[in-house]
């Protein structure tokens, strides 16, 4: 299926990249990268977009704030797994001492 010009993953990523690096509009770039991820989740451009969002976050958010956000998300995810009976570590990943 052919999409209109600019709507394919490559075109959308190129536009997001230009917004990021040429226009230097970080807010719009994040939104554009997110759109690529949502509309083309399995494309290589979605992976590139995730990396670019992390790059922007690393530049504008302090390391302490990022660490706390990651810790909070990980604990919330682990809590949901615990509540549903899903183990924290898959049996094949368990480490024996």
CSV table of C-alpha atoms in Angstrom, one decimal:
chain,number,residue,atom,x,y,z
A,1,UNK,CA,0.0,0.0,0.0
A,2,UNK,CA,1.4,3.4,-1.0
A,3,UNK,CA,1.0,6.3,1.4
A,4,UNK,CA,0.9,10.0,0.4
A,5,UNK,CA,4.2,11.8,0.2
A,6,UNK,CA,5.6,12.6,3.6
A,7,UNK,CA,3.4,10.0,5.3
A,8,UNK,CA,5.8,7.1,4.9
A,9,UNK,CA,8.1,6.4,7.9
A,10,UNK,CA,11.2,7.7,6.0
A,11,UNK,CA,9.6,11.0,5.1
A,12,UNK,CA,8.1,11.5,8.6
A,13,UNK,CA,11.5,10.7,10.2
A,14,UNK,CA,13.3,13.1,7.9
A,15,UNK,CA,10.8,15.8,8.8
A,16,UNK,CA,11.2,15.1,12.5
A,17,UNK,CA,15.0,15.2,12.1
A,18,UNK,CA,14.9,18.5,10.3
A,19,UNK,CA,12.6,19.9,13.0
A,20,UNK,CA,15.1,18.7,15.6
A,21,UNK,CA,18.4,19.7,14.1
A,22,UNK,CA,17.6,22.4,11.6
A,23,UNK,CA,14.7,24.3,13.2
A,24,UNK,CA,15.9,23.3,16.7
A,25,UNK,CA,12.3,23.1,17.9
A,26,UNK,CA,12.7,20.3,20.5
A,27,UNK,CA,9.1,20.2,21.6
A,28,UNK,CA,7.9,19.8,18.0
A,29,UNK,CA,10.7,17.3,17.3
A,30,UNK,CA,9.6,15.1,20.2
A,31,UNK,CA,6.0,15.2,19.0
A,32,UNK,CA,7.1,14.4,15.4
A,33,UNK,CA,9.3,11.5,16.5
A,34,UNK,CA,6.5,10.2,18.6
A,35,UNK,CA,4.2,10.3,15.6
A,36,UNK,CA,6.7,8.2,13.6
A,37,UNK,CA,6.7,5.6,16.5
A,38,UNK,CA,2.9,5.5,16.7
A,39,UNK,CA,2.2,5.3,13.0
A,40,UNK,CA,5.1,3.0,12.0
A,41,UNK,CA,6.0,1.0,15.2
A,42,UNK,CA,7.9,-1.8,13.5
A,43,UNK,CA,9.9,0.4,11.1
A,44,UNK,CA,13.6,1.2,11.6
A,45,UNK,CA,12.6,4.8,11.7
A,46,UNK,CA,10.6,4.1,14.9
A,47,UNK,CA,13.8,2.8,16.5
A,48,UNK,CA,15.7,5.8,15.4
A,49,UNK,CA,12.9,8.1,16.7
A,50,UNK,CA,13.0,6.4,20.1
A,51,UNK,CA,16.8,7.0,20.2
A,52,UNK,CA,16.3,10.7,19.3
A,53,UNK,CA,13.7,11.2,22.0
A,54,UNK,CA,16.1,9.7,24.5
A,55,UNK,CA,18.9,12.0,23.2
A,56,UNK,CA,16.6,15.1,23.7
A,57,UNK,CA,15.6,13.9,27.1
A,58,UNK,CA,19.2,13.4,28.1
A,59,UNK,CA,20.0,17.0,27.0
A,60,UNK,CA,17.1,18.8,28.7
A,61,UNK,CA,16.3,16.7,31.8
A,62,UNK,CA,18.8,16.3,34.6
A,63,UNK,CA,20.3,12.9,35.2
A,64,UNK,CA,18.8,12.7,38.7
A,65,UNK,CA,15.3,13.4,37.3
A,66,UNK,CA,15.8,10.8,34.6
A,67,UNK,CA,17.0,8.2,37.0
A,68,UNK,CA,14.1,8.8,39.4
A,69,UNK,CA,11.6,8.5,36.5
A,70,UNK,CA,13.2,5.3,35.3
A,71,UNK,CA,13.2,3.9,38.9
A,72,UNK,CA,9.6,4.8,39.4
A,73,UNK,CA,8.5,3.3,36.0
A,74,UNK,CA,10.5,0.0,36.7
A,75,UNK,CA,9.0,-0.4,40.2
A,76,UNK,CA,5.5,0.3,38.9
A,77,UNK,CA,6.0,-2.3,36.1
A,78,UNK,CA,7.3,-4.8,38.6
A,79,UNK,CA,4.4,-4.2,40.9
A,80,UNK,CA,1.9,-4.9,38.1
A,81,UNK,CA,3.7,-8.1,37.3
A,82,UNK,CA,3.8,-9.1,41.0
A,83,UNK,CA,0.0,-8.4,41.3
A,84,UNK,CA,-0.7,-10.5,38.2
A,85,UNK,CA,1.5,-13.4,39.3
A,86,UNK,CA,4.1,-12.9,36.6
A,87,UNK,CA,7.6,-13.5,38.0
A,88,UNK,CA,10.2,-10.7,38.0
A,89,UNK,CA,12.7,-12.9,36.2
A,90,UNK,CA,11.8,-15.5,33.7
A,91,UNK,CA,12.8,-19.1,34.7
A,92,UNK,CA,15.5,-19.2,31.9
A,93,UNK,CA,17.0,-16.0,33.3
A,94,UNK,CA,17.3,-17.1,36.9
A,95,UNK,CA,20.8,-17.1,38.2
A,96,UNK,CA,21.9,-20.0,40.4
A,97,UNK,CA,24.6,-19.4,43.0
